[in-house]
PDB file of C-alpha atoms in Angstrom:
ATOM      1  CA  GLU A   1      11.500  19.268  -5.754  1.00 58.00           C
ATOM      2  CA  THR A   2       9.214  16.991  -3.998  1.00 75.00           C
ATOM      3  CA  GLY A   3       6.053  17.255  -2.178  1.00 94.00           C
ATOM      4  CA  VAL A   4       4.299  20.688  -1.713  1.00 96.00           C
ATOM      5  CA  THR A   5       6.510  23.902  -1.989  1.00 96.00           C
ATOM      6  CA  GLN A   6       5.466  27.349  -1.172  1.00 97.00           C
ATOM      7  CA  THR A   7       7.114  30.627  -1.963  1.00 97.00           C
ATOM      8  CA  PRO A   8       8.061  33.094  -0.485  1.00 97.00           C
ATOM      9  CA  ARG A   9       8.595  31.492   2.934  1.00 96.00           C
ATOM     10  CA  HIS A  10       8.496  34.887   4.607  1.00 96.00           C
ATOM     11  CA  LEU A  11       6.715  38.230   3.524  1.00 96.00           C
ATOM     12  CA  VAL A  12       6.507  41.446   5.001  1.00 95.00           C
ATOM     13  CA  MET A  13       4.136  43.939   3.250  1.00 93.00           C
ATOM     14  CA  GLY A  14       2.430  47.351   3.983  1.00 90.00           C
ATOM     15  CA  MET A  15      -1.336  47.737   3.960  1.00 89.00           C
ATOM     16  CA  THR A  16      -1.217  49.291   0.333  1.00 88.00           C
ATOM     17  CA  ASN A  17       0.935  46.695  -1.146  1.00 89.00           C
ATOM     18  CA  LYS A  18      -0.010  44.027  -3.713  1.00 94.00           C
ATOM     19  CA  LYS A  19       1.732  40.578  -3.507  1.00 95.00           C
ATOM     20  CA  SER A  20       1.096  36.946  -4.429  1.00 97.00           C
ATOM     21  CA  LEU A  21       1.787  33.928  -2.638  1.00 98.00           C
ATOM     22  CA  LYS A  22       2.720  30.787  -4.863  1.00 98.00           C
ATOM     23  CA  CYS A  23       2.256  27.081  -4.123  1.00 98.00           C
ATOM     24  CA  GLU A  24       3.340  24.113  -6.342  1.00 97.00           C
ATOM     25  CA  GLN A  25       2.513  20.523  -5.685  1.00 97.00           C
ATOM     26  CA  HIS A  26       4.523  17.684  -7.138  1.00 95.00           C
ATOM     27  CA  LEU A  27       2.327  14.839  -6.037  1.00 95.00           C
ATOM     28  CA  GLY A  28       0.091  14.637  -9.134  1.00 94.00           C
ATOM     29  CA  HIS A  29      -2.863  15.677  -6.872  1.00 95.00           C
ATOM     30  CA  ASN A  30      -6.088  17.189  -8.247  1.00 93.00           C
ATOM     31  CA  ALA A  31      -7.255  19.298  -5.343  1.00 93.00           C
ATOM     32  CA  MET A  32      -5.422  22.229  -3.615  1.00 95.00           C
ATOM     33  CA  TYR A  33      -6.405  24.342  -0.670  1.00 95.00           C
ATOM     34  CA  TRP A  34      -5.454  27.573   0.867  1.00 96.00           C
ATOM     35  CA  TYR A  35      -5.495  27.669   4.858  1.00 95.00           C
ATOM     36  CA  LYS A  36      -4.823  30.489   7.346  1.00 95.00           C
ATOM     37  CA  GLN A  37      -3.191  29.683  10.676  1.00 94.00           C
ATOM     38  CA  SER A  38      -3.235  32.205  13.281  1.00 91.00           C
ATOM     39  CA  ALA A  39      -1.931  31.693  16.868  1.00 83.00           C
ATOM     40  CA  LYS A  40      -4.099  29.568  19.232  1.00 74.00           C
ATOM     41  CA  LYS A  41      -6.756  28.944  16.504  1.00 80.00           C
ATOM     42  CA  PRO A  42      -7.575  25.928  14.383  1.00 80.00           C
ATOM     43  CA  LEU A  43      -6.515  25.920  10.730  1.00 88.00           C
ATOM     44  CA  GLU A  44      -9.059  27.867   8.985  1.00 89.00           C
ATOM     45  CA  LEU A  45      -9.791  26.766   5.342  1.00 90.00           C
ATOM     46  CA  MET A  46      -9.927  29.617   2.972  1.00 93.00           C
ATOM     47  CA  PHE A  47     -10.292  28.147  -0.457  1.00 92.00           C
ATOM     48  CA  VAL A  48     -10.500  24.859  -2.118  1.00 92.00           C
ATOM     49  CA  TYR A  49      -9.931  24.053  -5.851  1.00 92.00           C
ATOM     50  CA  SER A  50     -10.734  20.734  -7.358  1.00 88.00           C
ATOM     51  CA  LEU A  51      -9.759  19.972 -10.863  1.00 81.00           C
ATOM     52  CA  GLU A  52      -8.885  23.580 -11.341  1.00 76.00           C
ATOM     53  CA  GLU A  53     -12.106  24.921 -10.344  1.00 80.00           C
ATOM     54  CA  ARG A  54     -12.890  26.861  -7.166  1.00 79.00           C
ATOM     55  CA  VAL A  55     -15.333  24.737  -5.221  1.00 76.00           C
ATOM     56  CA  GLU A  56     -15.209  26.298  -1.883  1.00 75.00           C
ATOM     57  CA  ASN A  57     -14.785  29.920  -0.588  1.00 73.00           C
ATOM     58  CA  ASN A  58     -15.244  30.180   3.127  1.00 75.00           C
ATOM     59  CA  SER A  59     -16.445  33.734   3.359  1.00 82.00           C
ATOM     60  CA  VAL A  60     -12.998  35.219   2.734  1.00 91.00           C
ATOM     61  CA  PRO A  61     -12.587  38.809   2.131  1.00 92.00           C
ATOM     62  CA  SER A  62     -12.200  39.959  -1.317  1.00 92.00           C
ATOM     63  CA  ARG A  63      -8.702  41.386  -0.556  1.00 94.00           C
ATOM     64  CA  PHE A  64      -7.643  37.761  -0.913  1.00 95.00           C
ATOM     65  CA  SER A  65      -7.875  36.385  -4.645  1.00 94.00           C
ATOM     66  CA  PRO A  66      -6.998  32.801  -5.272  1.00 94.00           C
ATOM     67  CA  GLU A  67      -6.007  31.469  -8.860  1.00 94.00           C
ATOM     68  CA  CYS A  68      -5.349  27.892  -9.997  1.00 94.00           C
ATOM     69  CA  PRO A  69      -3.904  27.998 -13.505  1.00 93.00           C
ATOM     70  CA  ASN A  70      -3.459  24.153 -13.468  1.00 92.00           C
ATOM     71  CA  SER A  71      -3.630  21.163 -11.129  1.00 91.00           C
ATOM     72  CA  SER A  72      -0.029  21.841 -10.026  1.00 95.00           C
ATOM     73  CA  HIS A  73      -0.146  25.520  -9.231  1.00 96.00           C
ATOM     74  CA  LEU A  74      -2.003  27.633  -6.799  1.00 96.00           C
ATOM     75  CA  PHE A  75      -1.727  31.403  -6.147  1.00 97.00           C
ATOM     76  CA  LEU A  76      -3.066  33.749  -3.509  1.00 97.00           C
ATOM     77  CA  HIS A  77      -3.140  37.312  -4.540  1.00 97.00           C
ATOM     78  CA  LEU A  78      -3.065  39.798  -1.694  1.00 96.00           C
ATOM     79  CA  HIS A  79      -4.055  43.611  -1.852  1.00 94.00           C
ATOM     80  CA  THR A  80      -5.003  46.174   0.660  1.00 93.00           C
ATOM     81  CA  LEU A  81      -4.528  43.618   3.473  1.00 93.00           C
ATOM     82  CA  GLN A  82      -4.960  44.528   7.237  1.00 94.00           C
ATOM     83  CA  PRO A  83      -2.627  43.845  10.336  1.00 94.00           C
ATOM     84  CA  GLU A  84      -5.028  41.150  11.338  1.00 93.00           C
ATOM     85  CA  ASP A  85      -4.142  39.208   8.139  1.00 95.00           C
ATOM     86  CA  SER A  86      -0.715  38.559   9.546  1.00 95.00           C
ATOM     87  CA  ALA A  87      -0.604  34.723   9.963  1.00 95.00           C
ATOM     88  CA  LEU A  88       0.983  31.606   8.412  1.00 96.00           C
ATOM     89  CA  TYR A  89      -0.569  30.896   5.145  1.00 97.00           C
ATOM     90  CA  LEU A  90      -0.475  26.997   4.178  1.00 97.00           C
ATOM     91  CA  CYS A  91      -1.197  25.477   0.969  1.00 97.00           C
ATOM     92  CA  ALA A  92      -2.179  21.817   0.767  1.00 96.00           C
ATOM     93  CA  SER A  93      -3.044  19.229  -1.939  1.00 95.00           C
ATOM     94  CA  SER A  94      -4.677  15.856  -2.143  1.00 93.00           C
ATOM     95  CA  GLN A  95      -5.760  13.208  -4.539  1.00 91.00           C
ATOM     96  CA  GLY A  96      -9.651  13.816  -4.397  1.00 84.00           C
ATOM     97  CA  ARG A  97     -11.182  15.933  -1.727  1.00 80.00           C
ATOM     98  CA  GLU A  98     -11.915  12.858   0.413  1.00 76.00           C
ATOM     99  CA  ASN A  99      -8.284  11.856   0.888  1.00 82.00           C
ATOM    100  CA  GLU A 100      -5.677  13.106   3.191  1.00 87.00           C
ATOM    101  CA  GLN A 101      -4.071  16.406   2.632  1.00 92.00           C
ATOM    102  CA  PHE A 102      -0.265  17.086   2.299  1.00 94.00           C
ATOM    103  CA  PHE A 103       0.821  20.469   3.240  1.00 96.00           C
ATOM    104  CA  GLY A 104       3.529  22.753   2.073  1.00 96.00           C
ATOM    105  CA  PRO A 105       5.803  24.597   4.735  1.00 95.00           C
ATOM    106  CA  GLY A 106       3.729  27.932   4.637  1.00 96.00           C
ATOM    107  CA  THR A 107       4.431  31.601   4.148  1.00 97.00           C
ATOM    108  CA  ARG A 108       4.735  33.610   7.214  1.00 96.00           C
ATOM    109  CA  LEU A 109       3.001  36.902   6.389  1.00 96.00           C
ATOM    110  CA  THR A 110       3.276  40.045   8.425  1.00 95.00           C
ATOM    111  CA  VAL A 111       1.112  43.091   7.433  1.00 95.00           C
ATOM    112  CA  LEU A 112       2.302  46.362   8.689  1.00 92.00           C
TER     113      LEU A 112
ATOM    114  CA  GLY B   1     -20.081  24.693  13.269  1.00 58.00           C
ATOM    115  CA  GLN B   2     -18.369  21.542  13.902  1.00 64.00           C
ATOM    116  CA  GLN B   3     -15.372  21.409  16.332  1.00 77.00           C
ATOM    117  CA  LEU B   4     -12.907  18.954  17.324  1.00 88.00           C
ATOM    118  CA  ASN B   5     -11.881  19.092  21.110  1.00 93.00           C
ATOM    119  CA  GLN B   6      -8.277  18.353  21.190  1.00 95.00           C
ATOM    120  CA  SER B   7      -6.485  17.687  24.533  1.00 96.00           C
ATOM    121  CA  PRO B   8      -4.311  18.493  26.512  1.00 96.00           C
ATOM    122  CA  GLN B   9      -3.597  21.915  24.979  1.00 94.00           C
ATOM    123  CA  SER B  10      -0.095  21.493  25.949  1.00 95.00           C
ATOM    124  CA  MET B  11       2.232  19.016  27.763  1.00 96.00           C
ATOM    125  CA  PHE B  12       5.653  19.226  29.595  1.00 96.00           C
ATOM    126  CA  ILE B  13       7.278  15.818  29.901  1.00 95.00           C
ATOM    127  CA  GLN B  14      10.569  14.376  30.651  1.00 96.00           C
ATOM    128  CA  GLU B  15      12.507  12.888  27.770  1.00 95.00           C
ATOM    129  CA  GLY B  16      11.877   9.168  27.611  1.00 96.00           C
ATOM    130  CA  GLU B  17       8.336   9.402  28.950  1.00 97.00           C
ATOM    131  CA  ASP B  18       5.330   8.218  27.005  1.00 97.00           C
ATOM    132  CA  VAL B  19       2.705  10.687  25.700  1.00 96.00           C
ATOM    133  CA  SER B  20      -0.919  10.485  25.112  1.00 97.00           C
ATOM    134  CA  MET B  21      -3.351  12.887  23.711  1.00 97.00           C
ATOM    135  CA  ASN B  22      -6.763  12.655  22.260  1.00 97.00           C
ATOM    136  CA  CYS B  23      -9.583  14.322  20.029  1.00 97.00           C
ATOM    137  CA  THR B  24     -13.193  14.172  20.573  1.00 96.00           C
ATOM    138  CA  SER B  25     -16.175  15.297  18.523  1.00 92.00           C
ATOM    139  CA  SER B  26     -19.913  15.426  18.677  1.00 88.00           C
ATOM    140  CA  SER B  27     -20.098  14.216  15.049  1.00 86.00           C
ATOM    141  CA  ILE B  28     -19.042  10.961  13.457  1.00 89.00           C
ATOM    142  CA  PHE B  29     -16.215  10.812  11.163  1.00 90.00           C
ATOM    143  CA  ASN B  30     -14.928   8.247   8.706  1.00 90.00           C
ATOM    144  CA  THR B  31     -11.400   9.270   8.690  1.00 92.00           C
ATOM    145  CA  TRP B  32      -9.108  10.601  11.351  1.00 94.00           C
ATOM    146  CA  LEU B  33      -5.687  11.997  10.689  1.00 95.00           C
ATOM    147  CA  TRP B  34      -2.907  13.080  12.975  1.00 97.00           C
ATOM    148  CA  TYR B  35      -0.446  15.621  11.897  1.00 96.00           C
ATOM    149  CA  LYS B  36       2.803  17.115  13.543  1.00 97.00           C
ATOM    150  CA  GLN B  37       3.857  20.655  12.776  1.00 95.00           C
ATOM    151  CA  ASP B  38       7.506  21.799  13.675  1.00 93.00           C
ATOM    152  CA  PRO B  39       8.213  25.420  14.255  1.00 86.00           C
ATOM    153  CA  GLY B  40       8.202  27.436  10.961  1.00 83.00           C
ATOM    154  CA  GLU B  41       6.939  24.639   8.959  1.00 90.00           C
ATOM    155  CA  GLY B  42       3.717  23.144   7.671  1.00 93.00           C
ATOM    156  CA  PRO B  43       1.942  20.180   9.261  1.00 95.00           C
ATOM    157  CA  VAL B  44       3.311  16.776   8.260  1.00 94.00           C
ATOM    158  CA  LEU B  45       0.908  13.754   8.223  1.00 94.00           C
ATOM    159  CA  LEU B  46       1.822  11.186  10.703  1.00 96.00           C
ATOM    160  CA  ILE B  47      -0.998   8.511  10.759  1.00 96.00           C
ATOM    161  CA  ALA B  48      -4.157   8.267   8.709  1.00 94.00           C
ATOM    162  CA  LEU B  49      -6.990   6.131  10.265  1.00 94.00           C
ATOM    163  CA  TYR B  50      -9.880   4.877   8.088  1.00 91.00           C
ATOM    164  CA  LYS B  51     -11.770   2.271  10.075  1.00 93.00           C
ATOM    165  CA  ALA B  52     -13.688   2.307  13.528  1.00 93.00           C
ATOM    166  CA  GLY B  53     -11.469   0.480  15.944  1.00 94.00           C
ATOM    167  CA  GLU B  54      -8.218   0.605  13.673  1.00 94.00           C
ATOM    168  CA  LEU B  55      -4.968   0.663  15.674  1.00 96.00           C
ATOM    169  CA  THR B  56      -2.136   1.941  13.394  1.00 96.00           C
ATOM    170  CA  SER B  57       1.757   2.576  14.395  1.00 96.00           C
ATOM    171  CA  ASN B  58       4.366   4.495  12.681  1.00 94.00           C
ATOM    172  CA  GLY B  59       7.672   3.866  14.565  1.00 96.00           C
ATOM    173  CA  ARG B  60       7.139   5.052  18.059  1.00 97.00           C
ATOM    174  CA  LEU B  61       3.710   6.585  17.250  1.00 97.00           C
ATOM    175  CA  THR B  62       0.339   4.669  17.877  1.00 98.00           C
ATOM    176  CA  ALA B  63      -3.010   6.062  16.971  1.00 98.00           C
ATOM    177  CA  GLN B  64      -6.385   4.613  17.305  1.00 97.00           C
ATOM    178  CA  PHE B  65      -9.742   5.267  15.723  1.00 96.00           C
ATOM    179  CA  GLY B  66     -12.354   5.222  18.377  1.00 95.00           C
ATOM    180  CA  ILE B  67     -15.200   2.630  18.091  1.00 95.00           C
ATOM    181  CA  THR B  68     -17.812   5.390  18.318  1.00 93.00           C
ATOM    182  CA  ARG B  69     -16.106   7.154  15.459  1.00 92.00           C
ATOM    183  CA  LYS B  70     -16.286  10.212  17.407  1.00 93.00           C
ATOM    184  CA  ASP B  71     -12.764  10.058  18.997  1.00 95.00           C
ATOM    185  CA  SER B  72      -9.126   9.262  18.184  1.00 97.00           C
ATOM    186  CA  PHE B  73      -6.072   8.896  20.267  1.00 97.00           C
ATOM    187  CA  LEU B  74      -2.204   9.471  19.708  1.00 98.00           C
ATOM    188  CA  ASN B  75       0.433   7.870  21.768  1.00 98.00           C
ATOM    189  CA  ILE B  76       4.145   8.384  21.549  1.00 98.00           C
ATOM    190  CA  SER B  77       6.302   6.140  23.345  1.00 97.00           C
ATOM    191  CA  ALA B  78       9.868   6.874  24.786  1.00 97.00           C
ATOM    192  CA  SER B  79       9.711  10.630  23.659  1.00 96.00           C
ATOM    193  CA  ILE B  80      12.947  12.182  22.303  1.00 96.00           C
ATOM    194  CA  PRO B  81      13.905  15.765  21.781  1.00 95.00           C
ATOM    195  CA  SER B  82      12.713  15.860  18.213  1.00 95.00           C
ATOM    196  CA  ASP B  83       9.173  14.986  19.126  1.00 96.00           C
ATOM    197  CA  VAL B  84       8.698  18.592  20.250  1.00 96.00           C
ATOM    198  CA  GLY B  85       6.066  20.382  18.274  1.00 95.00           C
ATOM    199  CA  ILE B  86       2.356  20.756  17.815  1.00 95.00           C
ATOM    200  CA  TYR B  87       0.373  17.776  17.046  1.00 97.00           C
ATOM    201  CA  PHE B  88      -3.065  18.217  15.358  1.00 95.00           C
ATOM    202  CA  CYS B  89      -5.916  15.803  14.771  1.00 96.00           C
ATOM    203  CA  ALA B  90      -8.236  16.087  12.054  1.00 94.00           C
ATOM    204  CA  GLY B  91     -11.548  14.426  11.188  1.00 91.00           C
ATOM    205  CA  GLN B  92     -13.356  14.012   7.878  1.00 85.00           C
ATOM    206  CA  ARG B  93     -16.408  12.327   6.593  1.00 75.00           C
ATOM    207  CA  MET B  94     -15.988  10.411   3.349  1.00 63.00           C
ATOM    208  CA  ASN B  95     -18.605  12.646   1.577  1.00 63.00           C
ATOM    209  CA  ARG B  96     -16.216  14.262  -0.893  1.00 53.00           C
ATOM    210  CA  ASP B  97     -17.667  17.593  -0.296  1.00 61.00           C
ATOM    211  CA  ASP B  98     -17.101  17.583   3.488  1.00 67.00           C
ATOM    212  CA  LYS B  99     -14.576  19.731   5.019  1.00 74.00           C
ATOM    213  CA  ILE B 100     -11.777  18.341   7.055  1.00 84.00           C
ATOM    214  CA  ILE B 101     -11.997  19.700  10.554  1.00 87.00           C
ATOM    215  CA  PHE B 102      -8.923  20.362  12.563  1.00 90.00           C
ATOM    216  CA  GLY B 103      -8.318  20.333  16.290  1.00 92.00           C
ATOM    217  CA  LYS B 104      -6.493  23.279  17.827  1.00 91.00           C
ATOM    218  CA  GLY B 105      -3.327  21.259  18.577  1.00 93.00           C
ATOM    219  CA  THR B 106      -1.358  19.805  21.577  1.00 96.00           C
ATOM    220  CA  ARG B 107       1.957  21.547  21.899  1.00 95.00           C
ATOM    221  CA  LEU B 108       4.555  19.099  23.293  1.00 96.00           C
ATOM    222  CA  HIS B 109       7.499  20.271  25.332  1.00 96.00           C
ATOM    223  CA  ILE B 110      10.221  17.984  26.326  1.00 93.00           C
ATOM    224  CA  LEU B 111      12.347  18.765  29.351  1.00 89.00           C
ATOM    225  CA  PRO B 112      16.115  17.667  29.280  1.00 80.00           C
TER     226      PRO B 112
END
């Protein structure tokens, strides 16, 4: 595998379900990010991890819970989501927060 | 908060035509990035610009970092069908704690 991978690519869940999104980067980067992409809106930065520490949380509801066990892996744990949380969730990584980010293919999430 | 104004929002062109799009901001950036996103995929970095006035090419794509550091342009020459997608600009200051800001994207359609 190369670059940034995300699983699953598609996820449909009910509002009472608990699921997790996974991201893995094979670039040796030390910063990882979660973004939400909704139709006709700019990319919304959700969380930033630098050297495995969460350094940014942009007022994201607590029903989204990130986890970064090491510099190569990033998870987004989901529980009791709302239909308006349906979106494409993108993971990205970079070498240092000041350098360009490389994105994964995203997980298309639908909340019923 | 900070915003990037990206225009046009969408473009319909004939195959073979040249394309121009741009991003403007009220803030100064030290880095401008251009990404392309294909349907169902994550954004892919096309060109990164680090210096005011810089002109950088990647195949048929050319991007420029505006002299004022508040704008950037992307040109595509002799468009082909695989150029279809959404093009995003992004601006970032070099301070490691500064967020990267994304434009809303320009959706490119190519007519046969």
